Tab-separated table of C-alpha atoms and ligand atoms in Angstrom:
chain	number	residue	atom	x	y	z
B	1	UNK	CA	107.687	85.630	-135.373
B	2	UNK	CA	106.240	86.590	-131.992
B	3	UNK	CA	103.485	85.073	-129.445
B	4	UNK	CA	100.665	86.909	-127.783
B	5	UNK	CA	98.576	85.920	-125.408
B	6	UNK	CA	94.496	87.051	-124.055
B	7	UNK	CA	92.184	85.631	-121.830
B	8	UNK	CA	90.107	82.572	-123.407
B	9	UNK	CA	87.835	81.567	-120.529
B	10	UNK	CA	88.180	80.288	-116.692
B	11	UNK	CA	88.273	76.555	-115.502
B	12	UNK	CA	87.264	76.829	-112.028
B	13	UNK	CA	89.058	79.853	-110.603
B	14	UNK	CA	91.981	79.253	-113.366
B	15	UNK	CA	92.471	81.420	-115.882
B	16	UNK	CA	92.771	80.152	-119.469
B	17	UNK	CA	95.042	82.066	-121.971
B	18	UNK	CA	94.615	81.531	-125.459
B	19	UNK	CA	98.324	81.752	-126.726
B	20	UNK	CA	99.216	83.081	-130.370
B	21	UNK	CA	101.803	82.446	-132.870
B	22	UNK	CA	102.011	84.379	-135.426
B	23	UNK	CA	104.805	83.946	-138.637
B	24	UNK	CA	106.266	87.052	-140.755
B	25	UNK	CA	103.395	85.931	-143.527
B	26	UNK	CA	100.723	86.633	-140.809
B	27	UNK	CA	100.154	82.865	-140.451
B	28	UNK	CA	99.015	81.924	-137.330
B	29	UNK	CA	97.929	78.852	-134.555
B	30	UNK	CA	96.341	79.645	-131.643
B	31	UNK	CA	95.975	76.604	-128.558
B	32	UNK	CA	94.808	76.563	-124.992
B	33	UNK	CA	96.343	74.847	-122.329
B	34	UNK	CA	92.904	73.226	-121.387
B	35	UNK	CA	93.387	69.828	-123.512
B	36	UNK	CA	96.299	71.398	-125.114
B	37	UNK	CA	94.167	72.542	-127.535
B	38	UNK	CA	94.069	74.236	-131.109
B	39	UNK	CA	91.813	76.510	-131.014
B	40	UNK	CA	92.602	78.676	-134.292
B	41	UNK	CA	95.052	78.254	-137.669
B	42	UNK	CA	94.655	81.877	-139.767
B	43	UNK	CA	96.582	81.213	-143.716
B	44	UNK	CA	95.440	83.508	-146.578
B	45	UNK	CA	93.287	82.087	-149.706
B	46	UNK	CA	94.719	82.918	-153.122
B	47	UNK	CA	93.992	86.831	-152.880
B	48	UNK	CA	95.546	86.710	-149.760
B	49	UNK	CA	92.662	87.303	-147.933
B	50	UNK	CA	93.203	85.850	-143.870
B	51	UNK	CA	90.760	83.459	-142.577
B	52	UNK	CA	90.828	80.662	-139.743
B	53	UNK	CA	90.356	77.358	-141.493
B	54	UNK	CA	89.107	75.230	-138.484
B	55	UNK	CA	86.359	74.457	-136.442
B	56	UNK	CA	85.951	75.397	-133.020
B	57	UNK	CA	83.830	76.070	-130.153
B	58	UNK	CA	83.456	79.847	-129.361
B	59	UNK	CA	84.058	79.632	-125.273
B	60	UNK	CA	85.433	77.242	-123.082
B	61	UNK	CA	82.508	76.368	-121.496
B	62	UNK	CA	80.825	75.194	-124.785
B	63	UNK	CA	84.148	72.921	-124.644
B	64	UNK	CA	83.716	71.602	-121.262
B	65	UNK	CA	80.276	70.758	-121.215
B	66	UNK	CA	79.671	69.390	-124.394
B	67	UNK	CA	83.732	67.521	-124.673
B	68	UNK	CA	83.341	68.012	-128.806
B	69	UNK	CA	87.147	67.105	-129.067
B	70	UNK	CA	87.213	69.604	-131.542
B	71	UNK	CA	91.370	70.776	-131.803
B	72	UNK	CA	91.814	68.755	-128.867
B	73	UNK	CA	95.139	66.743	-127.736
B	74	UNK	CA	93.826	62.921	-127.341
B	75	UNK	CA	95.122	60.400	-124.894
B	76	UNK	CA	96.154	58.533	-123.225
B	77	UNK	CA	94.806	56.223	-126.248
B	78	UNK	CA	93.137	57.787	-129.432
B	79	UNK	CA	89.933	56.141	-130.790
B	80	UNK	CA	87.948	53.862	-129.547
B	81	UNK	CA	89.314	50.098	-127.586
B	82	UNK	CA	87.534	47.571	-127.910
B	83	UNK	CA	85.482	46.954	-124.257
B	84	UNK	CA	87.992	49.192	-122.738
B	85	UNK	CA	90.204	46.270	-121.939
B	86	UNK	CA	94.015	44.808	-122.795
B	87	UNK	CA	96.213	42.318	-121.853
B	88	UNK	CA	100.197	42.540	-121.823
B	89	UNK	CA	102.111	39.055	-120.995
B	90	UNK	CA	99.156	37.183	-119.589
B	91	UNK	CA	97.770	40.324	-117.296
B	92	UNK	CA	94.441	41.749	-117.804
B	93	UNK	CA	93.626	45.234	-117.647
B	94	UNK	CA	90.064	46.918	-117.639
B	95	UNK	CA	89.884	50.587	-118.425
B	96	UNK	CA	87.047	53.160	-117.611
B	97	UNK	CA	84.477	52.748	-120.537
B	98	UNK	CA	82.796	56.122	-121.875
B	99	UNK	CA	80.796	55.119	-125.110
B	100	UNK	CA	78.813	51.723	-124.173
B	101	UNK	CA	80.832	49.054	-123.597
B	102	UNK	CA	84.090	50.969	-124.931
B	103	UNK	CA	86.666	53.650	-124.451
B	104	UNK	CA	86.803	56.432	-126.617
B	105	UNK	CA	89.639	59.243	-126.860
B	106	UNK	CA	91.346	58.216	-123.541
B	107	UNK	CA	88.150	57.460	-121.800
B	108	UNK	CA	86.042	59.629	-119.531
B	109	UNK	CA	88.878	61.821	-118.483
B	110	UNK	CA	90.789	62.017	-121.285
B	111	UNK	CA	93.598	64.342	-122.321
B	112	UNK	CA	91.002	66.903	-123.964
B	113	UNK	CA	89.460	67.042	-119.875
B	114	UNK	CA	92.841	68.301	-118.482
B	115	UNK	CA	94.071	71.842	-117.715
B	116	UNK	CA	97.995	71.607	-119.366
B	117	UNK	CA	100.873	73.570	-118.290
B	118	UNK	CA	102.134	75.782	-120.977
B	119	UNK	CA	105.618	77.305	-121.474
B	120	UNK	CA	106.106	79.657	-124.794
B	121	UNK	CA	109.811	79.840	-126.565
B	122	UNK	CA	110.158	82.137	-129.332
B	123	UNK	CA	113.119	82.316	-132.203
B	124	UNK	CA	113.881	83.754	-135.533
B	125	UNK	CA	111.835	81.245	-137.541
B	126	UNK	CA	110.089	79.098	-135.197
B	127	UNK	CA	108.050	79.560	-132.236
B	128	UNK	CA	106.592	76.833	-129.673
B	129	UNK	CA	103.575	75.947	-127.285
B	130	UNK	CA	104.916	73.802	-124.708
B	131	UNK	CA	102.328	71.822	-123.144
B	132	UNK	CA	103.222	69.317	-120.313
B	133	UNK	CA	100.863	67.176	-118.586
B	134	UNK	CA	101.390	64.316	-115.755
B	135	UNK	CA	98.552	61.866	-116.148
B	136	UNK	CA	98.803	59.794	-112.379
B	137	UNK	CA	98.738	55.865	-111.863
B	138	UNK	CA	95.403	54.596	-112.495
B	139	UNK	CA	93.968	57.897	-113.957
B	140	UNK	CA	91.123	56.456	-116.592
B	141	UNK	CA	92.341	53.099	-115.026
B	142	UNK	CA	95.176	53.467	-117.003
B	143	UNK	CA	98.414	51.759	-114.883
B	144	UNK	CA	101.923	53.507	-114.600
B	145	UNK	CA	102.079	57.336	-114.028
B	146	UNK	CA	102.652	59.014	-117.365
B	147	UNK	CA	105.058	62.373	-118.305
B	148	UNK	CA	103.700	63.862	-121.651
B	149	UNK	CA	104.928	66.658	-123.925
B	150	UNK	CA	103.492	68.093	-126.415
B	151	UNK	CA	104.799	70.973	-128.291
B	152	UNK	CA	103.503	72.862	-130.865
B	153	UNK	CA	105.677	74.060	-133.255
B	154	UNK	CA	105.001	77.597	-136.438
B	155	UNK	CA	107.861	77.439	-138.205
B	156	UNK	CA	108.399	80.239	-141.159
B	157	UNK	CA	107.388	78.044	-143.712
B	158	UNK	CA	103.973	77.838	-142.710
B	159	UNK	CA	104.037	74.540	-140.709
B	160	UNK	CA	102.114	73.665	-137.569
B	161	UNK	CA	104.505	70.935	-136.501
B	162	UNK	CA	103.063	68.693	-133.240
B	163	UNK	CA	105.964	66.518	-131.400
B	164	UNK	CA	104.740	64.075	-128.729
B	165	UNK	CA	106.925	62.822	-125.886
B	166	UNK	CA	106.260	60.922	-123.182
B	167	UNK	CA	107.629	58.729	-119.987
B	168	UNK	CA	106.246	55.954	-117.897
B	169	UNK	CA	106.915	54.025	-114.925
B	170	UNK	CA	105.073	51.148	-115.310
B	171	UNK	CA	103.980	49.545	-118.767
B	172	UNK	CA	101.038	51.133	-120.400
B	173	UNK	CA	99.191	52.625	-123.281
B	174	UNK	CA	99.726	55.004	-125.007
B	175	UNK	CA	98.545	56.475	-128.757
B	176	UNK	CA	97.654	60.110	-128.971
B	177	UNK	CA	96.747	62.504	-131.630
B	178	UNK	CA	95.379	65.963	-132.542
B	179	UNK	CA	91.803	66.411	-133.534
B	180	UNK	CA	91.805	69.247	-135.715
B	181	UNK	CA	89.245	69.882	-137.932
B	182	UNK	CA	90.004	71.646	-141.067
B	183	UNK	CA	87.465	73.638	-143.650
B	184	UNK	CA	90.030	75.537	-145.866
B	185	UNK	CA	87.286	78.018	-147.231
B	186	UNK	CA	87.533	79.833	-144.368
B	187	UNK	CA	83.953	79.627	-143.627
B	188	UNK	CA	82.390	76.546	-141.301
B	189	UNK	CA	79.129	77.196	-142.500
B	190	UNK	CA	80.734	75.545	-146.217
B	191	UNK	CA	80.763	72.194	-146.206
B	192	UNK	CA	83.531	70.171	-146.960
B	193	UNK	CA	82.052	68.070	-149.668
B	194	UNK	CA	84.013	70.387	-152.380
B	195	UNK	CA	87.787	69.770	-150.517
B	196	UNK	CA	90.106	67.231	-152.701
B	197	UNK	CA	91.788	64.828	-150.905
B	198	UNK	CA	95.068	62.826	-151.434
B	199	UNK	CA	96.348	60.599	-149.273
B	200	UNK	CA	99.352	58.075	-150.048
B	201	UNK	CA	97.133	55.202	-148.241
B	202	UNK	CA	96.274	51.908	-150.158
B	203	UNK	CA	94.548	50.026	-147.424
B	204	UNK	CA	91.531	51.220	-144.799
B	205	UNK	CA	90.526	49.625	-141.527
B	206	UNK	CA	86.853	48.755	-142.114
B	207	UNK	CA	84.547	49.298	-138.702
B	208	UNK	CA	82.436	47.325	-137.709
B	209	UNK	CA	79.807	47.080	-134.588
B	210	UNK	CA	80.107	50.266	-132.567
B	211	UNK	CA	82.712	51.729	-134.531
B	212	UNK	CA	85.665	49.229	-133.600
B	213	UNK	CA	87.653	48.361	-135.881
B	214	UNK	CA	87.377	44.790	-137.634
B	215	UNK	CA	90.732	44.071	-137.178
B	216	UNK	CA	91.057	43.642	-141.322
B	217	UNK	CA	92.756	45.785	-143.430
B	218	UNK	CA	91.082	46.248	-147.032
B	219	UNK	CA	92.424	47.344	-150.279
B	220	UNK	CA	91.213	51.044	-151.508
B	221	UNK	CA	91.274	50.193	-154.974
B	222	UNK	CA	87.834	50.258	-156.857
B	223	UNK	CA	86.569	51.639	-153.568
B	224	UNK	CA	85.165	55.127	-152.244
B	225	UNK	CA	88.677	54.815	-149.940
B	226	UNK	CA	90.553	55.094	-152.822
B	227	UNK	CA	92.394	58.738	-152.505
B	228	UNK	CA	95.651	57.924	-154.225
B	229	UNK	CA	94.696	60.285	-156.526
B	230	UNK	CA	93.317	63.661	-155.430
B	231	UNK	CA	89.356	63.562	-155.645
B	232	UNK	CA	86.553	65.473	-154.170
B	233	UNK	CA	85.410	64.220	-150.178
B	234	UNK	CA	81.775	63.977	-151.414
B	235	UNK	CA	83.083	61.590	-153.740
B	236	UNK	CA	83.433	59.147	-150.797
B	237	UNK	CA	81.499	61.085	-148.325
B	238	UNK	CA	78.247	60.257	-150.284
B	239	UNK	CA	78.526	57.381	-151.511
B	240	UNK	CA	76.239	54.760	-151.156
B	241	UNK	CA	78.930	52.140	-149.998
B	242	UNK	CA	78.481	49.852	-146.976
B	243	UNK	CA	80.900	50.902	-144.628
B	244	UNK	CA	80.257	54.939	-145.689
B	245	UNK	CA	76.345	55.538	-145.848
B	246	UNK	CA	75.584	53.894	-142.263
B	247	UNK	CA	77.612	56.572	-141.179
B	248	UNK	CA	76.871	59.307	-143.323
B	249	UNK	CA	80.447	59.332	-144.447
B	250	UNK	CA	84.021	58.869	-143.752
B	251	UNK	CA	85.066	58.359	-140.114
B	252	UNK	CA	87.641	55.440	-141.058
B	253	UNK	CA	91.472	54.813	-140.639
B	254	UNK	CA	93.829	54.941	-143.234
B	255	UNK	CA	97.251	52.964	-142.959
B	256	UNK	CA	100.047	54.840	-144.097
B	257	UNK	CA	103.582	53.203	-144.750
B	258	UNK	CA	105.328	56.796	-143.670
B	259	UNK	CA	109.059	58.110	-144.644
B	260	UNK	CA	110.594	60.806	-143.393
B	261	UNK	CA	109.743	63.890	-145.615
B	262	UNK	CA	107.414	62.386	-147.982
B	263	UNK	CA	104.065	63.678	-148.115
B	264	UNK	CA	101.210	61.314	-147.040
B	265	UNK	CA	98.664	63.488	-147.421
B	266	UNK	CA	97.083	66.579	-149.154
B	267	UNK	CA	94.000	68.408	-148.667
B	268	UNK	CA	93.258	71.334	-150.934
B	269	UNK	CA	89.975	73.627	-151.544
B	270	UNK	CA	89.760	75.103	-155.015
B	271	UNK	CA	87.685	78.410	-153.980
B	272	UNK	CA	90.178	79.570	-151.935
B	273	UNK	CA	93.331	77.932	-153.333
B	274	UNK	CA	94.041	76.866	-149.862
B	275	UNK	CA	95.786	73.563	-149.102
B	276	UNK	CA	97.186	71.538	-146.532
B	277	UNK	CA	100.316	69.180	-146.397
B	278	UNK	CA	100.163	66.246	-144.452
B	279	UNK	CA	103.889	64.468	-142.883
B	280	UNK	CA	104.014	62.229	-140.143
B	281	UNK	CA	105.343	59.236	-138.747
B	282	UNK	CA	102.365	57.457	-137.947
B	283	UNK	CA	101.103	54.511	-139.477
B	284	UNK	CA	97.408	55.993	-139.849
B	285	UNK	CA	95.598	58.795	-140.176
B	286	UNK	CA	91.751	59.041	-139.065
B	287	UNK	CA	89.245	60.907	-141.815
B	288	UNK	CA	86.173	61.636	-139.556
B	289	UNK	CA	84.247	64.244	-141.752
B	290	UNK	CA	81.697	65.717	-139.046
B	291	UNK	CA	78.924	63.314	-140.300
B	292	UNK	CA	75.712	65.175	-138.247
B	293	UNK	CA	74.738	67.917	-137.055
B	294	UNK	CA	75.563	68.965	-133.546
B	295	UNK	CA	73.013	71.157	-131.881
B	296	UNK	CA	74.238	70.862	-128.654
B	297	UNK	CA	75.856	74.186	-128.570
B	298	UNK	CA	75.850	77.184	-131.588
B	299	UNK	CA	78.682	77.943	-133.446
B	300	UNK	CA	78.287	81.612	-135.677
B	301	UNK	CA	75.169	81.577	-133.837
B	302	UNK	CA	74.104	78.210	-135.669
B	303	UNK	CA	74.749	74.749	-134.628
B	304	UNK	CA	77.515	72.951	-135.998
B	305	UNK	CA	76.509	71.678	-139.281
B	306	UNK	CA	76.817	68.521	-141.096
B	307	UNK	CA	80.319	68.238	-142.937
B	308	UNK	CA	81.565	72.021	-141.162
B	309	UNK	CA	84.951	70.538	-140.794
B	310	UNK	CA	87.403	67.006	-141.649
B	311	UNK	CA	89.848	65.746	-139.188
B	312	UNK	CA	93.563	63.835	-140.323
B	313	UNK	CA	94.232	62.162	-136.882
B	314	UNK	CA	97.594	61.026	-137.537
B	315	UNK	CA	98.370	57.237	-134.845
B	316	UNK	CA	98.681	53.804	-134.457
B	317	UNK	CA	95.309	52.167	-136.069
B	318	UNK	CA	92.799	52.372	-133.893
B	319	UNK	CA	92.209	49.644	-130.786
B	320	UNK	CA	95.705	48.482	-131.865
B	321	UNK	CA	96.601	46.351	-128.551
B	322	UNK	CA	93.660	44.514	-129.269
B	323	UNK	CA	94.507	43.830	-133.528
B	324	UNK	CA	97.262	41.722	-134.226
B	325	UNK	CA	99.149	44.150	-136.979
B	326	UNK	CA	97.949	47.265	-136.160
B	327	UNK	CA	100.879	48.431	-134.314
B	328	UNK	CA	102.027	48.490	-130.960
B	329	UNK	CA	100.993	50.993	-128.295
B	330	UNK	CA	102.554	50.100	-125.109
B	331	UNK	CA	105.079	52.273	-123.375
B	332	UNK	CA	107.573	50.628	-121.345
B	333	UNK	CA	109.592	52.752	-118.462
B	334	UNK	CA	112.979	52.254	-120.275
B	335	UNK	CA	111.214	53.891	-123.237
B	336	UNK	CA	110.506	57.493	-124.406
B	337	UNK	CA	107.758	57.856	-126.892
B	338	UNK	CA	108.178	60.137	-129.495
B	339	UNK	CA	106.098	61.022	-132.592
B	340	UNK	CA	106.316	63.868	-135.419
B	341	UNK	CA	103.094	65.223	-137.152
B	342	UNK	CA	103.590	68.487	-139.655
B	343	UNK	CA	100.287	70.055	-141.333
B	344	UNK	CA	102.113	72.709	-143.909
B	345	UNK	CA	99.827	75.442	-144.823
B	346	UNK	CA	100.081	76.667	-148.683
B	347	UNK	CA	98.027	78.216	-151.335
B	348	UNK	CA	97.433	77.046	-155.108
B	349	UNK	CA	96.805	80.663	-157.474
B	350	UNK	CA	95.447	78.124	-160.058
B	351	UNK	CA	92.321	76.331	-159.527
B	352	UNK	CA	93.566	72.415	-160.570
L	1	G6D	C1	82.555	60.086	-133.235
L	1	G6D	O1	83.217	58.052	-134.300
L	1	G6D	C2	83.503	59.434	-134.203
L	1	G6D	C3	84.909	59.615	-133.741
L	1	G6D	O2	85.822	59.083	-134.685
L	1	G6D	C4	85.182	61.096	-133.536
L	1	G6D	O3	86.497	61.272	-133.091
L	1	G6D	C5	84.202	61.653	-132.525
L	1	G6D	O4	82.882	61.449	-132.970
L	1	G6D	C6	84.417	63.150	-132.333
L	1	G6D	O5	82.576	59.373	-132.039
């Protein structure tokens, strides 16, 4: 197990490292401290052939200017709430809006914006990013200054473990997640469509205007939701079902019913035998499957195409302190948040 670091790109006059961790099996995550952000995850395929199995920007300034959220950390509030505003005990809050009338991935200056500080530990069989990040009174109109750590974790067994922690002193929000994409054939100009999906889920949250949630929760049985048992994305992804082909496919939560060390999810690509195991503690995960194509910047020297990658954003369901049910998202100052996500990296030699 060791770390290595090289330059990734400059923010201002500040340097940004892109920090390595690489496992005995050759298994590796890369991140920068910019957004705290993945920016590589190398496994083998079934002939052990190395390949990074997400999508990314290729420079930091691609990142910046364009805010694709691609690997990023997202907060202070994941997803999108609803007009950007909340109310705890009787008080009203209005947050900066940055998609219409609503907030979206922790508003205009979200997490993904910020430059983290980054400390690296290294031991037998695990080594960490350590990515800190004080997010001040008021900062996206969000009240209470907030402490948040976010470590990322390569253990020996081929797991990218992500543990959230935060502080506040004064009651707010706060829901974050990872935005990873993943395309396990190693190659982002592949689509997707062929990846299998499980996921231990039996109810969606259906969207409705702009995205927002509808506040209902709907069976996924007899539905293009339904991945209880393993099936192919395009399955869904291409369907012609209301709440898919307005969107050109999945970009929906999932409620999960989580216990410790119980799978909730698995994502697997025949071709290359590659799969990935999904644990957390969350009571959703977010499919978003890359539904256009985004020309705003080239990727491989082509833009980044349609279906290129598909994101499990482990939270709370989306625009939760506005949806009776969905969970609760407020941090109080005699609390400490704390949340476990673990994507475990493995590879089938048969092709079921
Ligand atoms: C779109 O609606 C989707 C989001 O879920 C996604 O996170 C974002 O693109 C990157 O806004």
């Amino acid at each position: 197990m060791f770390i290595t670091s090289k330059l990734y790109g400059k923010v201002n006059i500040s340097e940004v490292e892109e920090y390595t961790v690489t496992n005995s099996n050759g298994v590796s995550i890369s991140a920068i401290p910019f957004g705290a952000t993945l920016t590589k995850i190398v496994t083998p395929d079934k002939n052990g052939d190395m390949a990074d199995i997400t999508l990314n920007v290729e420079n930091l300034d691609d990142f910046i200017t364009h805010r694709p959220f691609y690997g990023a950390t997202i907060g202070r509030v994941a997803g999108r709430i609803t007009k950007g505003h909340y109310a705890i005990g009787g008080k009203e809050y209005q947050l900066d809006v940055n998609e219409g009338n609503n907030l979206l991935h922790g508003g205009p200056d979200g997490f993904d914006t910020k430059l983290w500080h980054i400390e690296t530990e290294i031991g037998e069989s695990e080594g960490r990013l350590i990515f800190t990040y004080t997010s001040p009174e008021g900062e996206n109109n969000f009240p209470g200054n907030l402490w948040v750590k976010v470590t990322y974790t390569l253990t020996e067994q081929n797991e990218w473990i992500i543990d959230y922690e935060a502080n506040t002193d004064a009651p707010t929000l706060f829901n974050p997640t990872n935005h990873v994409y993943f395309n396990l054939t190693g190659d982002i100009k592949q689509p997707i469509l062929n990846h299998q999906l499980y996921l231990k889920s039996d109810f969606f949250a259906p969207l409705g205007e702009e995205n927002l949630p509808s506040g209902e929760l709907e069976k996924v049985e007899g539905t293009p939701f339904d991945f209880t048992t393993p099936k192919q994305v395009k399955e869904a992804v291409l369907s012609d079902h209301p709440q898919i082909k307005p969107l050109n496919g999945l970009d929906h939560p999932f409620a999960l019913s989580p216990n410790a060390g119980e799978a909730q999810g698995v994502l697997y690509e025949p071709e290359s035998g590659r799969e990935v195991t999904l644990y957390t503690d969350c009571n959703s995960v977010v499919v978003f499957t890359h539904n256009g194509e985004v020309d705003d910047y080239t990727i491989e020297g082509a833009p980044a195409r349609q279906y290129a990658g598909i994101t499990l954003e482990t939270q709370t369901l989306p625009d939760a302190v506005n949806q009776p049910g969905f969970g609760n998202i407020i941090l109080r100052p005699e609390e400490t948040f704390t949340s476990q996500t673990t994507y475990k990296f493995g590879v089938r030699t048969d092709k079921k």
